[in-house]
CSV table of C-alpha atoms in Angstrom, one decimal:
chain,number,residue,atom,x,y,z
A,22,MET,CA,0.0,0.0,0.0
A,23,ARG,CA,2.9,2.4,0.6
A,24,TRP,CA,3.5,1.9,-3.1
A,25,ILE,CA,0.4,3.8,-4.0
A,26,SER,CA,1.2,6.8,-1.9
A,27,ARG,CA,4.8,6.9,-3.2
A,28,ILE,CA,3.7,6.7,-6.8
A,29,THR,CA,0.9,9.3,-6.4
A,30,ALA,CA,3.4,11.5,-4.7
A,31,ALA,CA,5.8,11.1,-7.5
A,32,ALA,CA,3.1,11.9,-10.0
A,33,ALA,CA,2.1,15.0,-8.0
A,34,VAL,CA,5.7,16.1,-8.0
A,35,LEU,CA,5.9,15.6,-11.8
A,36,VAL,CA,2.7,17.6,-12.4
A,37,LEU,CA,3.6,20.4,-10.0
A,38,GLY,CA,7.1,20.5,-11.4
A,39,ALA,CA,5.7,21.0,-14.9
A,40,SER,CA,3.4,23.8,-13.8
A,41,CYS,CA,6.2,25.5,-11.7
A,42,GLY,CA,8.4,25.4,-14.7
A,43,GLN,CA,5.8,27.4,-16.6
A,44,GLY,CA,5.5,29.8,-13.8
A,45,ARG,CA,9.2,30.4,-13.7
A,46,GLN,CA,9.3,31.2,-17.4
A,47,GLY,CA,7.2,34.3,-16.7
A,48,ALA,CA,9.4,35.4,-13.8
A,49,ASP,CA,12.6,34.9,-15.9
A,50,SER,CA,11.6,37.8,-18.1
A,51,GLY,CA,11.8,40.0,-15.1
A,52,ALA,CA,14.8,42.2,-14.4
A,53,GLU,CA,17.5,39.7,-13.6
A,54,GLY,CA,21.1,41.0,-14.0
A,55,GLY,CA,19.9,43.7,-16.3
A,56,GLU,CA,18.5,41.2,-18.9
A,57,ARG,CA,15.0,42.0,-20.0
A,58,GLU,CA,12.9,40.0,-22.3
A,59,LEU,CA,10.0,41.3,-24.4
A,60,THR,CA,7.6,38.9,-26.0
A,61,VAL,CA,6.0,40.1,-29.2
A,62,LEU,CA,3.2,38.3,-31.0
A,63,ALA,CA,3.0,39.5,-34.6
A,64,ALA,CA,1.3,38.6,-37.8
A,65,ALA,CA,3.4,36.3,-40.0
A,66,SER,CA,3.7,39.0,-42.7
A,67,LEU,CA,5.7,41.2,-40.3
A,68,THR,CA,8.4,38.6,-39.8
A,69,ASP,CA,11.4,40.2,-41.7
A,70,PRO,CA,10.8,43.9,-40.9
A,71,PHE,CA,10.0,43.2,-37.3
A,72,GLU,CA,13.2,41.2,-36.8
A,73,GLU,CA,15.2,44.2,-38.2
A,74,VAL,CA,13.2,46.7,-36.0
A,75,ALA,CA,13.9,44.5,-33.0
A,76,ALA,CA,17.6,44.3,-33.7
A,77,ARG,CA,17.8,48.1,-33.8
A,78,PHE,CA,15.6,48.4,-30.7
A,79,SER,CA,18.0,46.1,-28.8
A,80,GLU,CA,20.9,48.1,-29.9
A,81,GLN,CA,19.5,51.2,-28.4
A,82,ASN,CA,18.3,49.4,-25.3
A,83,PRO,CA,21.2,47.2,-24.2
A,84,GLY,CA,20.2,44.1,-22.2
A,85,VAL,CA,16.8,43.8,-24.0
A,86,ARG,CA,16.0,40.7,-25.9
A,87,VAL,CA,12.9,40.6,-28.1
A,88,ARG,CA,11.3,37.2,-28.5
A,89,PHE,CA,8.9,36.8,-31.4
A,90,ASP,CA,6.2,34.5,-32.4
A,91,PHE,CA,5.0,35.1,-35.9
A,92,GLN,CA,1.8,33.4,-36.9
A,93,GLY,CA,-1.6,34.0,-38.4
A,94,SER,CA,-3.3,37.0,-36.6
A,95,SER,CA,-6.4,35.0,-35.8
A,96,THR,CA,-4.4,32.2,-34.2
A,97,LEU,CA,-2.5,34.7,-32.1
A,98,ALA,CA,-5.6,36.6,-31.1
A,99,GLU,CA,-7.3,33.4,-30.0
A,100,GLN,CA,-4.2,32.5,-27.9
A,101,ILE,CA,-4.1,35.9,-26.3
A,102,ILE,CA,-7.8,35.7,-25.4
A,103,GLN,CA,-7.1,32.2,-23.9
A,104,GLY,CA,-4.5,33.7,-21.6
A,105,ARG,CA,-1.1,33.4,-23.4
A,106,PRO,CA,1.3,35.8,-21.7
A,107,ALA,CA,2.9,38.3,-24.0
A,108,ASP,CA,3.8,42.0,-24.1
A,109,VAL,CA,2.9,43.3,-27.5
A,110,PHE,CA,0.4,42.2,-30.2
A,111,ALA,CA,0.6,43.3,-33.9
A,112,SER,CA,-2.3,42.1,-36.0
A,113,ALA,CA,-2.6,42.0,-39.8
A,114,ASN,CA,-6.2,43.3,-39.6
A,115,GLU,CA,-8.5,45.2,-37.4
A,116,LYS,CA,-11.0,42.4,-36.9
A,117,ASN,CA,-8.6,40.2,-34.9
A,118,MET,CA,-7.4,43.2,-32.9
A,119,THR,CA,-11.0,44.1,-32.0
A,120,LYS,CA,-11.4,40.5,-30.6
A,121,VAL,CA,-8.5,41.1,-28.3
A,122,VAL,CA,-9.6,44.5,-27.3
A,123,ASP,CA,-13.2,43.3,-26.6
A,124,ALA,CA,-11.8,40.5,-24.4
A,125,ASP,CA,-10.1,43.3,-22.3
A,126,ALA,CA,-6.7,41.7,-23.1
A,127,ALA,CA,-5.2,44.9,-24.6
A,128,THR,CA,-4.1,48.0,-22.7
A,129,GLY,CA,-5.0,51.4,-24.1
A,130,LYS,CA,-6.3,51.5,-27.6
A,131,ALA,CA,-4.8,49.7,-30.6
A,132,GLU,CA,-3.2,52.0,-33.0
A,133,PRO,CA,-2.9,51.5,-36.8
A,134,PHE,CA,0.8,51.5,-37.7
A,135,VAL,CA,1.0,50.3,-41.3
A,136,THR,CA,-1.1,49.3,-44.3
A,137,ASN,CA,-0.7,46.5,-46.8
A,138,ARG,CA,-2.4,45.8,-50.1
A,139,LEU,CA,-2.8,42.9,-52.4
A,140,THR,CA,-0.9,42.2,-55.5
A,141,ILE,CA,-0.9,39.4,-58.1
A,142,ALA,CA,2.0,37.0,-57.6
A,143,VAL,CA,3.1,34.9,-60.6
A,144,PRO,CA,6.0,32.4,-61.1
A,145,PRO,CA,9.1,34.0,-62.5
A,146,GLY,CA,8.7,34.7,-66.2
A,147,ASN,CA,4.9,34.7,-65.8
A,148,PRO,CA,4.2,31.6,-67.9
A,149,ALA,CA,0.5,32.1,-68.0
A,150,GLY,CA,0.8,35.7,-69.3
A,151,ILE,CA,-1.2,37.4,-66.6
A,152,ARG,CA,-1.5,41.2,-67.0
A,153,SER,CA,-4.5,42.2,-64.9
A,154,LEU,CA,-7.0,41.2,-62.2
A,155,ALA,CA,-9.5,40.3,-65.0
A,156,ASP,CA,-7.0,37.8,-66.5
A,157,LEU,CA,-7.2,35.7,-63.3
A,158,ALA,CA,-10.9,35.0,-64.0
A,159,ALA,CA,-10.1,33.7,-67.5
A,160,PRO,CA,-11.0,30.0,-67.9
A,161,GLY,CA,-8.2,27.5,-67.5
A,162,LYS,CA,-6.1,29.6,-65.1
A,163,ALA,CA,-5.1,27.9,-61.9
A,164,VAL,CA,-5.5,30.7,-59.3
A,165,VAL,CA,-4.9,30.3,-55.6
A,166,THR,CA,-6.3,32.7,-53.0
A,167,CYS,CA,-6.7,32.9,-49.2
A,168,ALA,CA,-9.9,31.5,-47.6
A,169,ASP,CA,-12.5,34.1,-46.5
A,170,PRO,CA,-11.9,33.8,-42.8
A,171,VAL,CA,-8.3,34.9,-42.9
A,172,PRO,CA,-7.3,38.5,-43.4
A,173,CYS,CA,-5.8,38.1,-46.9
A,174,GLY,CA,-9.0,36.3,-47.8
A,175,ALA,CA,-11.2,39.1,-46.5
A,176,ALA,CA,-9.1,41.6,-48.5
A,177,THR,CA,-9.5,39.3,-51.6
A,178,ASN,CA,-13.2,39.5,-51.1
A,179,GLU,CA,-13.2,43.2,-50.9
A,180,VAL,CA,-11.1,43.4,-54.1
A,181,GLU,CA,-13.6,41.2,-55.9
A,182,GLN,CA,-16.5,43.3,-54.8
A,183,ALA,CA,-14.8,46.6,-55.7
A,184,SER,CA,-13.7,45.4,-59.1
A,185,GLY,CA,-16.6,43.2,-60.1
A,186,VAL,CA,-14.2,40.4,-61.1
A,187,ARG,CA,-15.3,37.1,-59.8
A,188,LEU,CA,-12.4,34.7,-59.1
A,189,ASN,CA,-12.7,31.0,-59.3
A,190,PRO,CA,-9.7,29.7,-57.3
A,191,VAL,CA,-8.6,26.1,-57.4
A,192,SER,CA,-7.7,26.3,-53.7
A,193,GLU,CA,-8.4,28.7,-50.8
A,194,GLU,CA,-5.5,28.5,-48.4
A,195,ASN,CA,-5.4,29.3,-44.7
A,196,ASP,CA,-2.5,31.7,-44.9
A,197,VAL,CA,-0.7,33.8,-47.4
A,198,THR,CA,2.5,31.9,-47.2
A,199,SER,CA,0.8,28.8,-48.6
A,200,VAL,CA,-0.5,30.8,-51.5
A,201,LEU,CA,3.0,32.1,-52.1
A,202,GLN,CA,4.5,28.6,-51.9
A,203,LYS,CA,2.1,27.2,-54.5
A,204,VAL,CA,2.9,30.1,-56.9
A,205,GLN,CA,6.6,29.7,-56.2
A,206,ALA,CA,6.5,25.9,-56.9
A,207,GLY,CA,4.8,26.7,-60.2
A,208,GLU,CA,1.6,24.8,-59.1
A,209,ALA,CA,-0.5,27.9,-59.6
A,210,ASP,CA,-0.5,30.3,-62.5
A,211,ALA,CA,-1.2,33.1,-60.1
A,212,GLY,CA,-2.1,33.9,-56.5
A,213,LEU,CA,-3.3,36.9,-54.6
A,214,VAL,CA,-0.8,37.9,-51.9
A,215,TYR,CA,0.4,41.1,-50.2
A,216,VAL,CA,2.8,43.5,-51.8
A,217,THR,CA,5.2,42.8,-48.9
A,218,ASP,CA,5.1,39.0,-49.6
A,219,VAL,CA,6.4,39.6,-53.1
A,220,ARG,CA,9.2,41.8,-51.8
A,221,SER,CA,10.2,39.2,-49.2
A,222,ALA,CA,10.2,36.4,-51.8
A,223,GLN,CA,13.2,38.1,-53.4
A,224,GLY,CA,12.7,37.2,-57.0
A,225,ARG,CA,11.2,33.7,-56.5
A,226,VAL,CA,7.8,35.2,-57.6
A,227,GLU,CA,7.0,38.3,-59.7
A,228,GLY,CA,4.4,40.8,-58.6
A,229,ILE,CA,1.8,42.4,-60.9
A,230,ASP,CA,0.2,45.5,-59.4
A,231,PHE,CA,-3.5,46.1,-60.1
A,232,PRO,CA,-5.3,49.4,-59.4
A,233,GLU,CA,-8.3,47.8,-57.7
A,234,SER,CA,-6.0,46.7,-54.7
A,235,ARG,CA,-6.1,50.3,-53.4
A,236,GLN,CA,-9.8,49.9,-52.7
A,237,ALA,CA,-9.0,47.2,-50.2
A,238,LEU,CA,-6.3,48.4,-47.9
A,239,ASN,CA,-5.5,46.2,-45.0
A,240,ILE,CA,-4.8,48.1,-41.8
A,241,TYR,CA,-2.4,46.7,-39.2
A,242,PRO,CA,-3.0,47.7,-35.6
A,243,ILE,CA,-0.5,47.3,-32.7
A,244,THR,CA,-1.0,47.3,-28.9
A,245,THR,CA,0.5,46.5,-25.6
A,246,LEU,CA,-1.2,43.7,-23.7
A,247,GLN,CA,-2.8,43.5,-20.3
A,248,ASP,CA,-0.7,40.6,-19.2
A,249,ALA,CA,2.6,42.2,-20.2
A,250,ALA,CA,5.5,41.3,-17.9
A,251,GLN,CA,7.3,44.5,-19.1
A,252,PRO,CA,4.6,47.1,-19.6
A,253,GLU,CA,6.9,50.1,-19.9
A,254,LEU,CA,9.3,48.3,-22.3
A,255,ALA,CA,6.3,47.1,-24.3
A,256,ALA,CA,5.0,50.7,-24.7
A,257,GLU,CA,8.5,51.8,-25.7
A,258,PHE,CA,8.7,49.1,-28.4
A,259,VAL,CA,5.3,50.1,-29.8
A,260,ARG,CA,6.5,53.7,-29.9
A,261,PHE,CA,9.7,52.6,-31.6
A,262,VAL,CA,7.8,50.7,-34.3
A,263,GLN,CA,5.7,53.8,-35.0
A,264,GLY,CA,8.7,56.1,-34.9
A,265,PRO,CA,11.0,57.1,-37.8
A,266,GLU,CA,13.3,54.1,-37.6
A,267,GLY,CA,10.5,51.6,-37.5
A,268,ARG,CA,8.6,53.4,-40.2
A,269,GLU,CA,11.7,53.3,-42.5
A,270,VAL,CA,12.2,49.6,-42.1
A,271,LEU,CA,8.6,48.8,-42.6
A,272,GLU,CA,8.3,51.0,-45.7
A,273,ARG,CA,11.4,49.4,-47.2
A,274,ALA,CA,9.5,46.0,-46.8
A,275,GLY,CA,6.6,47.4,-48.9
A,276,PHE,CA,4.2,48.5,-46.1
A,277,GLY,CA,2.3,51.7,-46.6
A,278,ALA,CA,1.7,54.5,-44.1
A,279,PRO,CA,-1.5,54.1,-42.0
B,26,MET,CA,-4.3,-5.8,-11.8
B,27,PRO,CA,-1.6,-4.4,-9.4
B,28,LEU,CA,-2.8,-1.4,-7.4
B,29,PRO,CA,0.1,0.9,-8.2
B,30,LEU,CA,-0.8,1.0,-11.8
B,31,TRP,CA,-4.3,2.5,-11.2
B,32,PRO,CA,-3.3,6.1,-10.7
B,33,PHE,CA,-1.2,6.1,-13.9
B,34,ALA,CA,-4.0,4.5,-15.9
B,35,ALA,CA,-6.4,7.2,-14.6
B,36,LEU,CA,-4.0,10.0,-15.5
B,37,GLY,CA,-3.5,8.4,-19.0
B,38,LEU,CA,-7.3,8.3,-19.5
B,39,ALA,CA,-7.7,11.8,-18.2
B,40,LEU,CA,-5.1,13.0,-20.7
B,41,VAL,CA,-7.2,11.7,-23.6
B,42,VAL,CA,-10.7,12.3,-22.3
B,43,LEU,CA,-10.5,15.7,-20.6
B,44,PRO,CA,-9.5,17.7,-23.7
B,45,VAL,CA,-12.4,16.2,-25.6
B,46,LEU,CA,-14.7,16.9,-22.7
B,47,GLY,CA,-13.4,20.5,-22.8
B,48,LEU,CA,-14.5,20.6,-26.4
B,49,PHE,CA,-18.0,19.7,-25.4
B,50,LEU,CA,-18.1,22.3,-22.7
B,51,ARG,CA,-16.9,25.0,-25.1
B,52,VAL,CA,-19.9,24.6,-27.4
B,53,GLU,CA,-23.0,26.7,-27.2
B,54,PRO,CA,-26.0,24.3,-27.3
B,55,THR,CA,-28.3,26.8,-28.9
B,56,ARG,CA,-26.1,27.4,-31.9
B,57,LEU,CA,-25.0,23.8,-32.3
B,58,PRO,CA,-27.8,22.6,-34.6
B,59,ALA,CA,-27.4,25.5,-37.0
B,60,LEU,CA,-23.6,25.1,-37.0
B,61,LEU,CA,-23.8,21.4,-37.6
B,62,LEU,CA,-26.3,21.7,-40.4
B,63,SER,CA,-24.5,24.6,-42.1
B,64,ASP,CA,-23.5,24.2,-45.7
B,65,THR,CA,-19.8,24.3,-44.8
B,66,ALA,CA,-20.1,21.5,-42.2
B,67,LEU,CA,-22.3,19.3,-44.3
B,68,SER,CA,-20.2,19.5,-47.5
B,69,ALA,CA,-17.0,18.9,-45.5
B,70,LEU,CA,-18.6,15.9,-43.7
B,71,TRP,CA,-19.8,14.3,-47.0
B,72,LEU,CA,-16.5,14.9,-48.7
B,73,SER,CA,-14.6,13.4,-45.7
B,74,VAL,CA,-16.8,10.3,-45.6
B,75,LYS,CA,-16.6,9.8,-49.3
B,76,THR,CA,-12.8,10.2,-49.6
B,77,SER,CA,-12.1,8.2,-46.5
B,78,LEU,CA,-14.1,5.3,-47.9
B,79,LEU,CA,-12.3,5.5,-51.2
B,80,SER,CA,-8.9,5.6,-49.6
B,81,THR,CA,-9.7,2.7,-47.4
B,82,VAL,CA,-10.7,0.6,-50.5
B,83,LEU,CA,-7.5,1.8,-52.2
B,84,SER,CA,-5.5,0.8,-49.1
B,85,VAL,CA,-6.9,-2.7,-49.2
B,86,LEU,CA,-6.3,-3.1,-52.9
B,87,LEU,CA,-2.7,-2.0,-52.6
B,88,GLY,CA,-1.8,-2.6,-49.0
B,89,ALA,CA,-3.0,-6.2,-48.7
B,90,PRO,CA,-0.8,-7.5,-51.5
B,91,LEU,CA,2.0,-5.4,-50.0
B,92,ALA,CA,1.5,-7.1,-46.6
B,93,MET,CA,1.6,-10.5,-48.3
B,94,VAL,CA,4.9,-9.6,-50.0
B,95,LEU,CA,6.4,-8.4,-46.6
B,96,ALA,CA,5.2,-11.5,-44.7
B,97,ARG,CA,5.5,-14.3,-47.3
B,98,GLY,CA,7.3,-13.2,-50.3
B,99,SER,CA,11.0,-14.1,-50.3
B,100,VAL,CA,12.2,-10.8,-51.5
B,101,PRO,CA,15.8,-9.7,-50.8
B,102,GLY,CA,16.0,-6.6,-48.6
B,103,VAL,CA,12.6,-7.1,-47.1
B,104,ARG,CA,13.6,-5.2,-43.9
B,105,VAL,CA,14.4,-2.1,-45.9
B,106,LEU,CA,11.2,-2.5,-47.9
B,107,ARG,CA,9.2,-2.7,-44.6
B,108,ALA,CA,10.9,0.4,-43.3
B,109,LEU,CA,9.9,2.2,-46.5
B,110,VAL,CA,6.3,1.1,-46.3
B,111,LEU,CA,6.0,2.2,-42.7
B,112,LEU,CA,7.6,5.6,-43.3
B,113,PRO,CA,4.3,7.5,-43.5
B,114,LEU,CA,3.6,6.4,-39.9
B,115,VAL,CA,6.5,8.4,-38.5
B,116,LEU,CA,6.8,11.2,-41.1
B,117,PRO,CA,5.0,14.4,-40.5
B,118,PRO,CA,2.1,14.3,-42.9
B,119,VAL,CA,3.1,17.7,-44.3
B,120,VAL,CA,6.3,16.1,-45.5
B,121,GLY,CA,4.2,13.4,-47.3
B,122,GLY,CA,2.1,16.2,-48.9
B,123,LEU,CA,5.2,18.1,-50.1
B,124,ALA,CA,6.7,14.9,-51.5
B,125,MET,CA,3.5,14.1,-53.5
B,126,LEU,CA,3.3,17.7,-54.7
B,127,TYR,CA,6.8,17.6,-56.0
B,128,LEU,CA,6.2,14.2,-57.7
B,129,LEU,CA,2.7,14.8,-59.1
B,130,GLY,CA,2.6,18.6,-59.3
B,131,ARG,CA,2.6,20.4,-62.7
B,132,THR,CA,6.4,20.7,-62.6
B,133,GLY,CA,7.0,17.2,-61.1
B,134,PRO,CA,8.7,14.3,-62.9
B,135,LEU,CA,5.4,12.4,-63.0
B,136,GLY,CA,2.9,15.3,-62.9
B,137,GLY,CA,4.6,17.2,-65.7
B,138,PRO,CA,4.2,14.6,-68.4
B,139,LEU,CA,0.6,13.8,-67.1
B,140,ASP,CA,-0.2,17.5,-67.6
B,141,ASP,CA,1.5,17.9,-71.0
B,142,LEU,CA,0.3,14.6,-72.5
B,143,PHE,CA,-3.2,14.1,-71.1
B,144,GLY,CA,-4.0,17.4,-69.5
B,145,VAL,CA,-4.4,15.8,-66.2
B,146,THR,CA,-3.6,17.9,-63.1
B,147,VAL,CA,-3.7,15.9,-59.8
B,148,PRO,CA,-3.3,18.6,-57.2
B,149,TYR,CA,-6.5,20.6,-56.2
B,150,THR,CA,-8.7,17.6,-57.1
B,151,THR,CA,-10.7,15.2,-54.9
B,152,ALA,CA,-8.4,12.4,-56.3
B,153,ALA,CA,-5.5,14.2,-54.6
B,154,VAL,CA,-7.3,14.1,-51.3
B,155,VAL,CA,-7.8,10.3,-51.7
B,156,LEU,CA,-4.1,9.9,-52.6
B,157,ALA,CA,-3.0,11.9,-49.6
B,158,GLN,CA,-5.2,10.0,-47.2
B,159,THR,CA,-4.1,6.6,-48.7
B,160,PHE,CA,-0.5,7.7,-48.2
B,161,VAL,CA,-0.9,8.2,-44.5
B,162,ALA,CA,-3.5,5.5,-43.8
B,163,MET,CA,-2.3,2.5,-45.8
B,164,PRO,CA,0.6,1.6,-43.4
B,165,PHE,CA,-2.0,0.9,-40.7
B,166,LEU,CA,-3.5,-1.8,-43.0
B,167,VAL,CA,-0.1,-3.2,-43.9
B,168,VAL,CA,1.0,-3.4,-40.3
B,169,GLY,CA,-2.2,-5.1,-39.2
B,170,LEU,CA,-2.3,-7.7,-42.0
B,171,GLU,CA,1.4,-8.4,-41.9
B,172,GLY,CA,1.3,-9.1,-38.2
B,173,ALA,CA,-1.6,-11.5,-38.6
B,174,LEU,CA,0.1,-13.3,-41.5
B,175,ARG,CA,3.2,-13.7,-39.5
B,176,SER,CA,1.5,-15.1,-36.4
B,177,ALA,CA,-0.7,-17.4,-38.5
B,178,GLY,CA,2.4,-18.8,-40.1
B,179,GLY,CA,2.5,-20.4,-43.6
B,180,ALA,CA,1.6,-23.9,-42.4
B,181,TYR,CA,-2.0,-24.0,-43.6
B,182,GLU,CA,-1.0,-22.8,-47.1
B,183,LYS,CA,1.6,-25.5,-47.3
B,184,VAL,CA,-1.0,-28.1,-46.4
B,185,ALA,CA,-3.3,-26.7,-49.0
B,186,ALA,CA,-0.5,-26.9,-51.5
B,187,THR,CA,0.3,-30.6,-50.7
B,188,LEU,CA,-3.5,-31.3,-51.2
B,189,GLY,CA,-3.1,-29.9,-54.7
B,190,ALA,CA,-4.2,-26.2,-54.4
B,191,GLY,CA,-2.4,-23.8,-56.6
B,192,PRO,CA,-1.0,-20.5,-55.1
B,193,TRP,CA,-4.1,-18.5,-56.1
B,194,SER,CA,-6.6,-21.0,-54.9
B,195,ALA,CA,-4.7,-21.4,-51.6
B,196,PHE,CA,-4.7,-17.6,-51.2
B,197,ARG,CA,-8.4,-17.4,-51.8
B,198,ARG,CA,-9.6,-20.3,-49.7
B,199,VAL,CA,-7.0,-20.4,-46.9
B,200,THR,CA,-5.1,-17.1,-46.5
B,201,VAL,CA,-8.0,-14.7,-47.0
B,202,PRO,CA,-10.3,-16.4,-44.4
B,203,LEU,CA,-7.4,-16.5,-42.0
B,204,LEU,CA,-6.9,-12.8,-42.4
B,205,LEU,CA,-10.5,-11.7,-42.0
B,206,PRO,CA,-10.4,-10.8,-38.3
B,207,ALA,CA,-7.2,-8.8,-38.7
B,208,LEU,CA,-8.6,-7.2,-41.9
B,209,GLY,CA,-11.6,-6.0,-39.9
B,210,SER,CA,-9.5,-4.2,-37.2
B,211,SER,CA,-7.0,-2.8,-39.7
B,212,LEU,CA,-9.9,-1.4,-41.9
B,213,VAL,CA,-11.3,0.5,-38.9
B,214,LEU,CA,-7.9,2.0,-38.1
B,215,THR,CA,-7.2,2.8,-41.7
B,216,PHE,CA,-10.6,4.5,-42.2
B,217,ALA,CA,-10.2,6.5,-38.9
B,218,ARG,CA,-6.8,7.7,-39.9
B,219,ALA,CA,-8.0,8.8,-43.3
B,220,LEU,CA,-10.8,10.6,-41.7
B,221,GLY,CA,-8.4,12.6,-39.5
B,222,GLU,CA,-5.9,13.3,-42.2
B,223,PHE,CA,-4.9,17.0,-42.4
B,224,GLY,CA,-1.3,17.9,-43.2
B,225,ALA,CA,-0.8,15.9,-46.4
B,226,THR,CA,-4.2,17.0,-47.7
B,227,ILE,CA,-3.8,20.7,-47.2
B,228,THR,CA,-0.3,20.6,-48.7
B,229,PHE,CA,-1.0,18.5,-51.7
B,230,ALA,CA,-4.7,18.9,-52.5
B,231,GLY,CA,-5.3,22.4,-51.2
B,232,SER,CA,-8.5,23.5,-49.6
B,233,LEU,CA,-11.7,24.3,-51.5
B,234,GLN,CA,-15.2,23.8,-50.3
B,235,GLY,CA,-16.9,20.7,-51.8
B,236,VAL,CA,-13.7,19.7,-53.7
B,237,THR,CA,-10.8,19.3,-51.3
B,238,ARG,CA,-11.9,20.8,-48.0
B,239,THR,CA,-12.5,17.8,-45.8
B,240,LEU,CA,-13.8,18.0,-42.2
B,241,PRO,CA,-10.3,18.5,-40.6
B,242,LEU,CA,-9.5,21.2,-43.1
B,243,ALA,CA,-12.8,22.9,-42.5
B,244,VAL,CA,-12.2,22.9,-38.8
B,245,TYR,CA,-8.8,24.6,-39.3
B,246,THR,CA,-10.3,27.2,-41.7
B,247,GLU,CA,-13.2,28.0,-39.5
B,248,ALA,CA,-11.0,28.3,-36.4
B,249,GLN,CA,-9.5,31.4,-38.1
B,250,SER,CA,-12.7,33.3,-37.6
B,251,ASP,CA,-15.6,31.4,-36.0
B,252,VAL,CA,-14.3,29.3,-33.2
B,253,ASP,CA,-17.8,28.1,-32.3
B,254,ALA,CA,-18.2,26.7,-35.8
B,255,ALA,CA,-14.8,25.0,-35.6
B,256,VAL,CA,-15.7,23.5,-32.2
B,257,ALA,CA,-19.0,22.2,-33.6
B,258,MET,CA,-17.2,20.6,-36.6
B,259,SER,CA,-14.6,19.1,-34.2
B,260,LEU,CA,-17.4,17.5,-32.3
B,261,LEU,CA,-18.7,16.0,-35.5
B,262,LEU,CA,-15.3,14.6,-36.2
B,263,VAL,CA,-15.0,13.1,-32.7
B,264,ALA,CA,-18.5,11.6,-32.9
B,265,LEU,CA,-17.8,10.1,-36.3
B,266,ALA,CA,-14.5,8.6,-35.1
B,267,LEU,CA,-16.1,7.2,-32.0
B,268,LEU,CA,-19.0,5.8,-34.1
B,269,VAL,CA,-16.5,4.0,-36.3
B,270,ILE,CA,-14.4,2.6,-33.5
B,271,VAL,CA,-17.1,1.8,-30.9
B,272,LEU,CA,-20.3,1.0,-32.7
B,273,ALA,CA,-19.4,-0.1,-36.2
B,274,ARG,CA,-17.0,-2.9,-35.1
B,275,PRO,CA,-16.8,-3.3,-31.4
B,276,LYS,CA,-14.8,-6.5,-31.6
B,277,ALA,CA,-12.6,-5.5,-34.5
B,278,VAL,CA,-10.4,-3.2,-32.4
B,279,GLU,CA,-9.8,-6.0,-29.9
B,280,GLY,CA,-8.3,-8.0,-32.7
B,281,GLN,CA,-11.2,-10.5,-33.0
B,282,LEU,CA,-14.2,-10.7,-35.2
């Protein structure tokens, strides 16, 4: 019978140990030997520019390390609402930010900091000879877009409504990266992605601008979070992103002013 | 059963059951019927059932002979062969999807000629879904049948042969009846795995309502905006899987018929 108590005790220690480990993670980001850690959750499309912005931010604030998680904004918003601890959230659209604000997970109000718009991505050399948005609706063209529920899909919808062009995609992907990947692999004749995605693909796809995209601008808001372990540092980072240095990096990546 | 094992068994059960229970608690009963009967849910459900059935049939047609070769055929390098056949069990499904895309895509060594000569494009079609599901699910059938073939041994076939039965007749009248129980349990596992397939499908077949968006893909897409709808569809998937495992063949999963 002693066996049982020993084993249950061991199990309890295991479980407690695991939860303590988690608790400590939060405490680690506190001021310990001058090292401060900032956790930033950001839309996947912000990956490259945000890493550069963070590098500059750390240069100016020695001892600060910025930890990122880049994913779809809706995934991140849901995680924040479910209690994921983080300092800053940057969303690729206002809808997901609104969810976080409505759940009282954000501090202050979320501010728009950049805009992004759609463009047509085609494989290098444009084998299908795409020239305009209307070309995508031509029969026999394999077009890939984002699914309605994700931000780039919502933007695609707006573009369709504004232009009157009805697209007939062969696949509706859950994120813009998958669209880009299928175009890059030559499995799609064209895909609708963001201007910034074509820039970051560095020649592996070509971008074809279309005027209708200006009617469906995607607005990116940023905010500090209620559960921030480093509230002042978080606010500083948000200001830095909106400041001249952040602006310059983001504009170079293809983002527009808010 | 020794007492010390009980707490661990209970924890193990809790690990599996509690998250699923959480799913039930998350759902809003008032919205549930509407969510389950929505166009998105129904078309995904129908597509899932249809493709999973097809891939189970395909797994039997291709996997059963494969199991025979692994268990009975005197092929050199059978261990390597077995490792290859079982590869999809341990590979992340996304890897399988990418592999199929690069083979059968428009620019692939097989897909290119198919496209040029016959105008056949495999990705983005329901056939691609079935292929992706078969890729990940067939090993379950092969493992089940091969195990049964090995434990049954070849003695009965040898007796049949001494009594004058040819290889085909011995296979039909001796081997197949011997295999039926194992076939039952392997079929259930194969179908259930095909039903839950996600990674290879979304990579290779894409996601389009009514064509390639199976139930797991629909759950993922809906989770981006309407979590309640995603939860409702998850429940549908759980219910379907339980139905297959518990009701359809209660004895099959215990390895008997």
